[in-house]
Amino acid sequence: MTKLIFEKSIDGMSGIEITDNDIDINTLGIPEKFLRKQKVCLPQVSELETMRHFKELSDKNFCVESGFYPLGSCTMKYNPKVNEYLASLEGFTELHPLQDDEDAQGALELMYKLQEALKIITGMDAITLQGSAGAHGELCGMMIVKHYFKSRNDLKRKKVIIPDSAHGTNPASAGMCGFEIIRVNSNEKGQVDVNHLKQLFVENKHEIAAIMMTNPNTLGLFEENILEISQIAHANGALLYYDGANLNAIMGITNPKKMGFDIVHLNLHKTFAAPHGGGGPGAGPVGVIESLKDFLPVPVIDFDGKKYFRKYDLKNSIGKIKEFQGNFSVLVKAYAYILMKGNTLKNVSQDAVLNANYVKEKLKAYYELPFDLPCMHEFVLSGDRQKKKGVHTLEIAKRLMDYKFHPPTVYFPQIVSEALMIEPTESENKQRLDEFIDAMIKIAGEIDENPQNVLSAPHLTSVKRVDETSAARHLDLRYKNID
Ligand SMILES: *Cc1c(COP(=O)(O)O)cnc(C)c1O
C-alpha cells in the first residue's frame, strides 16, 4: 500500500534550503487577518524521496501510453507529444490574456486559423473557441437556442427533444438553460424513432425549441434518417443541435452542416488529440450557421486583412461563457494536430471506423451485440449472456484490468442492458486489437468455466475492489492530521 507523502515525513527533512533573510513580516503591511496563526503543516521530505513518491503514484496510473484504452465515447487516442511541445513554447505560455491585440498577434492568428479549420471540418459558418468542455459547449449552444427564440419573441418554445440514447450531459445542459426535456424513443435499429418524433411535434406544437442529437449516436450507429429528422425539425420551426463529441467517426467524410444541423459543439480534447481525463482542461468550441452568428459569445477572433483582433460587437451575443479566450493551450494542441494531419484527417476517421468494426466482428460470437449493424467509431456489446451465469459487466471490466487493458465504458448507454461500450480509436495497430480481442474471448471462456475467478477480479492491480458509491458520495481527499 502506498503511503501518503505526509506519512513519509521526517522532522527536519527538506527538499530545499532557504537561507535566512532579514525581512520583517510586520513591515510588509499585510493585514493581520491574513497572517498565519500557526506553522503550516507540510510534509518534510527530501527531494529524492519526493521524486520517488510521485513516480510511484504515476506508475499506478493507467494512461494511453501504458496500454490500450478503449473507453467508449471518450476517444482515448494517442496525443502526439509534438502538440505538447508546441503548446509549451514560451511565446504561448508567457502571454498574458489581457495583453493588447497588437502584442498577441501570433496567438490570435492561431485561434483565427483554428476557427477557420473547424469551419471546414463542421461545415458551420462561425465558431467560438471559448467553451472549456463538451458539456460547456452544450450549455453555450442551448443558450444560443434560447436567445434565438427570445430575439424572435417566440417565447412558447420551452421544450427540447433528446433521444433516450443520449449522453447524460445533453439533458443536463438543456435543463440548466431552463428547457423541459422530452425523450424520443429509439427504434429496433438503435436509431431515433421518426414516427415517435413526428408525434412529439404534433403533441407539442410550437413548443419545441430544438432537438439535440449525436450522430453517430452513442450506440456508435449512424442515424440513417438524419435528413428527414432535420426536415421535421425545421418544418416545425425548431433548431437542430449536434453533440459533436463523436466527430472522430466522420471527419472529412461528411459533416453536421450536410446533415442539416444548425449548432454544433466539438470536443477538442477527444477528437483533436489533447489529453483529457481526471477533469483536466478541455475545449468545447461551438459552431453555428450564418443566421445564428450574432448570438455567439464574445469576443470572437476576427481578421481585417491586416490584423487579428478580438471582436466584441455582436448584436445578440449571449455574453461571455468563460474568462478570457478559453483554455488556450488545448487550442494550440488541437491546431497542431489538425496541421499535422492536413488532408489525411479523413484517414483518422476511416481507421477509427475500421478498427471498431474489426473488434466488433471478432467479439460478436462471444458477447451479445444488440444492434448488429456496421458501426462507426465505436460499438456497444451487452453482457446479458454472461449475466445469466452470474457475472455482471462490471466484473468483466474489472477482469480486463488483470489483462492490462483499460476497461471499456460500462452501463452506458442505458438503453442497452449490461452495456460494454468499446472505442478502439485509430491509434491502435492490429496486434494490439488482437491482444484485446483474445483477452475478451478468454474472459468469456472463464465465465463459462470458472466464473469465481472473474467475480473476484481484479487480482493483479494495486487496489482491488473499491466501494465506488462511498468514494463518490463521501469524497475525502484530506490528510487527517491537519486542521
Ligand atoms: C464526452 C461527451 C460529452 C461531454 O464532454 P465533456 O468534455 O466531458 O464535458 C458529451 N457528449 C458526448 C456524446 C460525449 O461523448
PDB file of N, CA and C in Angstrom, residues 229-299:
ATOM      1  N   ILE A 229     -35.071  13.826 -40.226  1.00  0.00           N
ATOM      2  CA  ILE A 229     -35.193  14.420 -38.884  1.00  0.00           C
ATOM      3  C   ILE A 229     -34.951  15.931 -38.954  1.00  0.00           C
ATOM      4  N   SER A 230     -33.939  16.330 -39.729  1.00  0.00           N
ATOM      5  CA  SER A 230     -33.647  17.763 -39.831  1.00  0.00           C
ATOM      6  C   SER A 230     -34.791  18.485 -40.532  1.00  0.00           C
ATOM      7  N   GLN A 231     -35.376  17.803 -41.520  1.00  0.00           N
ATOM      8  CA  GLN A 231     -36.504  18.408 -42.234  1.00  0.00           C
ATOM      9  C   GLN A 231     -37.701  18.581 -41.289  1.00  0.00           C
ATOM     10  N   ILE A 232     -37.942  17.588 -40.452  1.00  0.00           N
ATOM     11  CA  ILE A 232     -39.058  17.665 -39.495  1.00  0.00           C
ATOM     12  C   ILE A 232     -38.825  18.817 -38.508  1.00  0.00           C
ATOM     13  N   ALA A 233     -37.587  18.898 -37.988  1.00  0.00           N
ATOM     14  CA  ALA A 233     -37.276  19.961 -37.025  1.00  0.00           C
ATOM     15  C   ALA A 233     -37.530  21.329 -37.648  1.00  0.00           C
ATOM     16  N   HIS A 234     -36.957  21.545 -38.834  1.00  0.00           N
ATOM     17  CA  HIS A 234     -37.040  22.872 -39.454  1.00  0.00           C
ATOM     18  C   HIS A 234     -38.456  23.214 -39.901  1.00  0.00           C
ATOM     19  N   ALA A 235     -39.185  22.205 -40.397  1.00  0.00           N
ATOM     20  CA  ALA A 235     -40.564  22.463 -40.826  1.00  0.00           C
ATOM     21  C   ALA A 235     -41.419  22.902 -39.637  1.00  0.00           C
ATOM     22  N   ASN A 236     -40.990  22.488 -38.433  1.00  0.00           N
ATOM     23  CA  ASN A 236     -41.741  22.863 -37.235  1.00  0.00           C
ATOM     24  C   ASN A 236     -41.120  24.058 -36.505  1.00  0.00           C
ATOM     25  N   GLY A 237     -40.183  24.722 -37.179  1.00  0.00           N
ATOM     26  CA  GLY A 237     -39.598  25.935 -36.590  1.00  0.00           C
ATOM     27  C   GLY A 237     -38.583  25.687 -35.493  1.00  0.00           C
ATOM     28  N   ALA A 238     -38.137  24.426 -35.335  1.00  0.00           N
ATOM     29  CA  ALA A 238     -37.161  24.122 -34.274  1.00  0.00           C
ATOM     30  C   ALA A 238     -35.746  24.095 -34.848  1.00  0.00           C
ATOM     31  N   LEU A 239     -34.761  24.208 -33.959  1.00  0.00           N
ATOM     32  CA  LEU A 239     -33.358  24.128 -34.369  1.00  0.00           C
ATOM     33  C   LEU A 239     -32.846  22.706 -34.114  1.00  0.00           C
ATOM     34  N   LEU A 240     -31.777  22.364 -34.823  1.00  0.00           N
ATOM     35  CA  LEU A 240     -31.196  21.032 -34.664  1.00  0.00           C
ATOM     36  C   LEU A 240     -29.777  21.188 -34.108  1.00  0.00           C
ATOM     37  N   TYR A 241     -29.558  20.608 -32.922  1.00  0.00           N
ATOM     38  CA  TYR A 241     -28.281  20.753 -32.235  1.00  0.00           C
ATOM     39  C   TYR A 241     -27.457  19.472 -32.350  1.00  0.00           C
ATOM     40  N   TYR A 242     -26.177  19.632 -32.683  1.00  0.00           N
ATOM     41  CA  TYR A 242     -25.293  18.480 -32.876  1.00  0.00           C
ATOM     42  C   TYR A 242     -24.289  18.356 -31.745  1.00  0.00           C
ATOM     43  N   ASP A 243     -24.380  17.271 -30.987  1.00  0.00           N
ATOM     44  CA  ASP A 243     -23.359  16.951 -29.999  1.00  0.00           C
ATOM     45  C   ASP A 243     -22.217  16.298 -30.774  1.00  0.00           C
ATOM     46  N   GLY A 244     -21.147  17.071 -30.984  1.00  0.00           N
ATOM     47  CA  GLY A 244     -20.055  16.627 -31.856  1.00  0.00           C
ATOM     48  C   GLY A 244     -18.929  15.917 -31.140  1.00  0.00           C
ATOM     49  N   ALA A 245     -19.206  15.413 -29.937  1.00  0.00           N
ATOM     50  CA  ALA A 245     -18.158  14.703 -29.213  1.00  0.00           C
ATOM     51  C   ALA A 245     -17.720  13.449 -29.971  1.00  0.00           C
ATOM     52  N   ASN A 246     -18.565  12.960 -30.862  1.00  0.00           N
ATOM     53  CA  ASN A 246     -18.243  11.749 -31.619  1.00  0.00           C
ATOM     54  C   ASN A 246     -17.758  12.027 -33.039  1.00  0.00           C
ATOM     55  N   LEU A 247     -17.161  13.183 -33.231  1.00  0.00           N
ATOM     56  CA  LEU A 247     -16.746  13.576 -34.583  1.00  0.00           C
ATOM     57  C   LEU A 247     -15.657  12.665 -35.154  1.00  0.00           C
ATOM     58  N   ASN A 248     -15.010  11.895 -34.282  1.00  0.00           N
ATOM     59  CA  ASN A 248     -13.901  11.060 -34.752  1.00  0.00           C
ATOM     60  C   ASN A 248     -14.325  10.079 -35.849  1.00  0.00           C
ATOM     61  N   ALA A 249     -15.632   9.842 -35.979  1.00  0.00           N
ATOM     62  CA  ALA A 249     -16.104   8.878 -36.975  1.00  0.00           C
ATOM     63  C   ALA A 249     -16.287   9.487 -38.351  1.00  0.00           C
ATOM     64  N   ILE A 250     -16.426  10.799 -38.446  1.00  0.00           N
ATOM     65  CA  ILE A 250     -16.932  11.356 -39.717  1.00  0.00           C
ATOM     66  C   ILE A 250     -16.055  12.417 -40.376  1.00  0.00           C
ATOM     67  N   MET A 251     -14.925  12.755 -39.757  1.00  0.00           N
ATOM     68  CA  MET A 251     -14.121  13.866 -40.287  1.00  0.00           C
ATOM     69  C   MET A 251     -13.723  13.672 -41.752  1.00  0.00           C
ATOM     70  N   GLY A 252     -14.007  14.659 -42.543  1.00  0.00           N
ATOM     71  CA  GLY A 252     -13.617  14.606 -43.950  1.00  0.00           C
ATOM     72  C   GLY A 252     -14.506  13.703 -44.782  1.00  0.00           C
ATOM     73  N   ILE A 253     -15.464  13.034 -44.153  1.00  0.00           N
ATOM     74  CA  ILE A 253     -16.356  12.128 -44.883  1.00  0.00           C
ATOM     75  C   ILE A 253     -17.716  12.795 -45.049  1.00  0.00           C
ATOM     76  N   THR A 254     -18.245  13.294 -43.925  1.00  0.00           N
ATOM     77  CA  THR A 254     -19.438  14.129 -44.003  1.00  0.00           C
ATOM     78  C   THR A 254     -19.289  15.179 -42.920  1.00  0.00           C
ATOM     79  N   ASN A 255     -20.286  16.031 -42.743  1.00  0.00           N
ATOM     80  CA  ASN A 255     -20.211  16.998 -41.651  1.00  0.00           C
ATOM     81  C   ASN A 255     -21.615  17.377 -41.183  1.00  0.00           C
ATOM     82  N   PRO A 256     -21.690  17.985 -39.999  1.00  0.00           N
ATOM     83  CA  PRO A 256     -23.001  18.302 -39.430  1.00  0.00           C
ATOM     84  C   PRO A 256     -23.843  19.227 -40.320  1.00  0.00           C
ATOM     85  N   LYS A 257     -23.171  20.115 -41.069  1.00  0.00           N
ATOM     86  CA  LYS A 257     -23.936  21.014 -41.946  1.00  0.00           C
ATOM     87  C   LYS A 257     -24.683  20.207 -43.005  1.00  0.00           C
ATOM     88  N   LYS A 258     -23.980  19.247 -43.603  1.00  0.00           N
ATOM     89  CA  LYS A 258     -24.615  18.419 -44.635  1.00  0.00           C
ATOM     90  C   LYS A 258     -25.779  17.627 -44.060  1.00  0.00           C
ATOM     91  N   MET A 259     -25.701  17.319 -42.759  1.00  0.00           N
ATOM     92  CA  MET A 259     -26.787  16.552 -42.124  1.00  0.00           C
ATOM     93  C   MET A 259     -27.939  17.455 -41.713  1.00  0.00           C
ATOM     94  N   GLY A 260     -27.759  18.765 -41.854  1.00  0.00           N
ATOM     95  CA  GLY A 260     -28.864  19.684 -41.553  1.00  0.00           C
ATOM     96  C   GLY A 260     -28.828  20.302 -40.159  1.00  0.00           C
ATOM     97  N   PHE A 261     -27.662  20.221 -39.494  1.00  0.00           N
ATOM     98  CA  PHE A 261     -27.591  20.789 -38.141  1.00  0.00           C
ATOM     99  C   PHE A 261     -27.351  22.297 -38.176  1.00  0.00           C
ATOM    100  N   ASP A 262     -27.807  22.980 -37.111  1.00  0.00           N
ATOM    101  CA  ASP A 262     -27.687  24.438 -37.016  1.00  0.00           C
ATOM    102  C   ASP A 262     -26.620  24.876 -36.024  1.00  0.00           C
ATOM    103  N   ILE A 263     -26.432  24.072 -34.987  1.00  0.00           N
ATOM    104  CA  ILE A 263     -25.460  24.404 -33.932  1.00  0.00           C
ATOM    105  C   ILE A 263     -24.690  23.120 -33.603  1.00  0.00           C
ATOM    106  N   VAL A 264     -23.383  23.279 -33.389  1.00  0.00           N
ATOM    107  CA  VAL A 264     -22.518  22.116 -33.182  1.00  0.00           C
ATOM    108  C   VAL A 264     -21.549  22.414 -32.045  1.00  0.00           C
ATOM    109  N   HIS A 265     -21.345  21.462 -31.151  1.00  0.00           N
ATOM    110  CA  HIS A 265     -20.155  21.626 -30.302  1.00  0.00           C
ATOM    111  C   HIS A 265     -19.186  20.493 -30.603  1.00  0.00           C
ATOM    112  N   LEU A 266     -17.912  20.750 -30.392  1.00  0.00           N
ATOM    113  CA  LEU A 266     -16.876  19.733 -30.606  1.00  0.00           C
ATOM    114  C   LEU A 266     -16.125  19.514 -29.299  1.00  0.00           C
ATOM    115  N   ASN A 267     -15.503  18.373 -29.172  1.00  0.00           N
ATOM    116  CA  ASN A 267     -14.612  18.123 -28.044  1.00  0.00           C
ATOM    117  C   ASN A 267     -13.190  18.056 -28.585  1.00  0.00           C
ATOM    118  N   LEU A 268     -12.463  19.182 -28.493  1.00  0.00           N
ATOM    119  CA  LEU A 268     -11.080  19.155 -28.989  1.00  0.00           C
ATOM    120  C   LEU A 268     -10.267  18.138 -28.207  1.00  0.00           C
ATOM    121  N   HIS A 269     -10.630  17.945 -26.938  1.00  0.00           N
ATOM    122  CA  HIS A 269      -9.882  17.018 -26.081  1.00  0.00           C
ATOM    123  C   HIS A 269     -10.273  15.565 -26.342  1.00  0.00           C
ATOM    124  N   LYS A 270     -11.110  15.289 -27.285  1.00  0.00           N
ATOM    125  CA  LYS A 270     -11.310  13.906 -27.699  1.00  0.00           C
ATOM    126  C   LYS A 270     -10.771  13.774 -29.121  1.00  0.00           C
ATOM    127  N   THR A 271     -11.520  14.340 -30.056  1.00  0.00           N
ATOM    128  CA  THR A 271     -11.199  14.160 -31.472  1.00  0.00           C
ATOM    129  C   THR A 271      -9.843  14.736 -31.861  1.00  0.00           C
ATOM    130  N   PHE A 272      -9.485  15.880 -31.286  1.00  0.00           N
ATOM    131  CA  PHE A 272      -8.303  16.580 -31.775  1.00  0.00           C
ATOM    132  C   PHE A 272      -7.092  16.465 -30.854  1.00  0.00           C
ATOM    133  N   ALA A 273      -6.977  15.303 -30.243  1.00  0.00           N
ATOM    134  CA  ALA A 273      -5.724  14.881 -29.617  1.00  0.00           C
ATOM    135  C   ALA A 273      -5.148  15.811 -28.561  1.00  0.00           C
ATOM    136  N   ALA A 274      -6.007  16.345 -27.690  1.00  0.00           N
ATOM    137  CA  ALA A 274      -5.485  16.993 -26.489  1.00  0.00           C
ATOM    138  C   ALA A 274      -5.785  16.028 -25.339  1.00  0.00           C
ATOM    139  N   PRO A 275      -4.810  15.806 -24.453  1.00  0.00           N
ATOM    140  CA  PRO A 275      -5.029  14.845 -23.374  1.00  0.00           C
ATOM    141  C   PRO A 275      -6.229  15.246 -22.531  1.00  0.00           C
ATOM    142  N   HIS A 276      -6.966  14.270 -22.019  1.00  0.00           N
ATOM    143  CA  HIS A 276      -8.082  14.602 -21.138  1.00  0.00           C
ATOM    144  C   HIS A 276      -8.294  13.496 -20.129  1.00  0.00           C
ATOM    145  N   GLY A 277      -9.221  13.734 -19.241  1.00  0.00           N
ATOM    146  CA  GLY A 277      -9.463  12.782 -18.161  1.00  0.00           C
ATOM    147  C   GLY A 277      -9.119  13.423 -16.844  1.00  0.00           C
ATOM    148  N   GLY A 278      -9.725  12.891 -15.793  1.00  0.00           N
ATOM    149  CA  GLY A 278      -9.450  13.413 -14.460  1.00  0.00           C
ATOM    150  C   GLY A 278      -9.793  14.884 -14.312  1.00  0.00           C
ATOM    151  N   GLY A 279     -10.709  15.353 -15.141  1.00  0.00           N
ATOM    152  CA  GLY A 279     -11.123  16.745 -15.020  1.00  0.00           C
ATOM    153  C   GLY A 279     -10.114  17.730 -15.569  1.00  0.00           C
ATOM    154  N   GLY A 280      -9.185  17.255 -16.364  1.00  0.00           N
ATOM    155  CA  GLY A 280      -8.165  18.140 -16.936  1.00  0.00           C
ATOM    156  C   GLY A 280      -8.769  19.135 -17.898  1.00  0.00           C
ATOM    157  N   PRO A 281      -7.983  20.128 -18.326  1.00  0.00           N
ATOM    158  CA  PRO A 281      -8.549  21.156 -19.189  1.00  0.00           C
ATOM    159  C   PRO A 281      -8.983  20.581 -20.534  1.00  0.00           C
ATOM    160  N   GLY A 282     -10.096  21.054 -21.025  1.00  0.00           N
ATOM    161  CA  GLY A 282     -10.585  20.647 -22.338  1.00  0.00           C
ATOM    162  C   GLY A 282     -10.953  21.869 -23.128  1.00  0.00           C
ATOM    163  N   ALA A 283     -11.563  21.644 -24.278  1.00  0.00           N
ATOM    164  CA  ALA A 283     -12.079  22.767 -25.060  1.00  0.00           C
ATOM    165  C   ALA A 283     -13.292  22.293 -25.845  1.00  0.00           C
ATOM    166  N   GLY A 284     -14.371  23.033 -25.724  1.00  0.00           N
ATOM    167  CA  GLY A 284     -15.620  22.686 -26.414  1.00  0.00           C
ATOM    168  C   GLY A 284     -16.089  23.805 -27.311  1.00  0.00           C
ATOM    169  N   PRO A 285     -15.396  24.023 -28.444  1.00  0.00           N
ATOM    170  CA  PRO A 285     -15.823  25.077 -29.365  1.00  0.00           C
ATOM    171  C   PRO A 285     -17.252  24.834 -29.856  1.00  0.00           C
ATOM    172  N   VAL A 286     -17.918  25.926 -30.214  1.00  0.00           N
ATOM    173  CA  VAL A 286     -19.284  25.828 -30.729  1.00  0.00           C
ATOM    174  C   VAL A 286     -19.339  26.494 -32.096  1.00  0.00           C
ATOM    175  N   GLY A 287     -19.941  25.791 -33.063  1.00  0.00           N
ATOM    176  CA  GLY A 287     -20.113  26.344 -34.400  1.00  0.00           C
ATOM    177  C   GLY A 287     -21.588  26.561 -34.684  1.00  0.00           C
ATOM    178  N   VAL A 288     -21.879  27.594 -35.480  1.00  0.00           N
ATOM    179  CA  VAL A 288     -23.279  27.877 -35.829  1.00  0.00           C
ATOM    180  C   VAL A 288     -23.402  28.222 -37.305  1.00  0.00           C
ATOM    181  N   ILE A 289     -24.620  28.112 -37.819  1.00  0.00           N
ATOM    182  CA  ILE A 289     -24.882  28.523 -39.197  1.00  0.00           C
ATOM    183  C   ILE A 289     -25.010  30.053 -39.257  1.00  0.00           C
ATOM    184  N   GLU A 290     -24.955  30.580 -40.465  1.00  0.00           N
ATOM    185  CA  GLU A 290     -24.931  32.026 -40.703  1.00  0.00           C
ATOM    186  C   GLU A 290     -25.963  32.799 -39.860  1.00  0.00           C
ATOM    187  N   SER A 291     -27.207  32.316 -39.834  1.00  0.00           N
ATOM    188  CA  SER A 291     -28.265  33.091 -39.176  1.00  0.00           C
ATOM    189  C   SER A 291     -28.123  33.144 -37.649  1.00  0.00           C
ATOM    190  N   LEU A 292     -27.193  32.354 -37.090  1.00  0.00           N
ATOM    191  CA  LEU A 292     -27.031  32.374 -35.634  1.00  0.00           C
ATOM    192  C   LEU A 292     -25.704  33.008 -35.205  1.00  0.00           C
ATOM    193  N   LYS A 293     -24.965  33.497 -36.202  1.00  0.00           N
ATOM    194  CA  LYS A 293     -23.631  34.063 -35.980  1.00  0.00           C
ATOM    195  C   LYS A 293     -23.580  35.123 -34.880  1.00  0.00           C
ATOM    196  N   ASP A 294     -24.593  35.969 -34.872  1.00  0.00           N
ATOM    197  CA  ASP A 294     -24.623  37.107 -33.958  1.00  0.00           C
ATOM    198  C   ASP A 294     -24.873  36.734 -32.519  1.00  0.00           C
ATOM    199  N   PHE A 295     -25.182  35.445 -32.283  1.00  0.00           N
ATOM    200  CA  PHE A 295     -25.520  35.020 -30.921  1.00  0.00           C
ATOM    201  C   PHE A 295     -24.314  34.459 -30.177  1.00  0.00           C
ATOM    202  N   LEU A 296     -23.208  34.278 -30.890  1.00  0.00           N
ATOM    203  CA  LEU A 296     -22.028  33.657 -30.264  1.00  0.00           C
ATOM    204  C   LEU A 296     -21.536  34.473 -29.081  1.00  0.00           C
ATOM    205  N   PRO A 297     -20.863  33.807 -28.131  1.00  0.00           N
ATOM    206  CA  PRO A 297     -20.265  34.572 -27.031  1.00  0.00           C
ATOM    207  C   PRO A 297     -19.152  35.485 -27.553  1.00  0.00           C
ATOM    208  N   VAL A 298     -18.922  36.584 -26.882  1.00  0.00           N
ATOM    209  CA  VAL A 298     -17.833  37.490 -27.259  1.00  0.00           C
ATOM    210  C   VAL A 298     -16.665  37.319 -26.293  1.00  0.00           C
ATOM    211  N   PRO A 299     -15.433  37.650 -26.729  1.00  0.00           N
ATOM    212  CA  PRO A 299     -15.114  38.064 -28.089  1.00  0.00           C
ATOM    213  C   PRO A 299     -14.943  36.862 -29.015  1.00  0.00           C
TER     214      PRO A 299
END
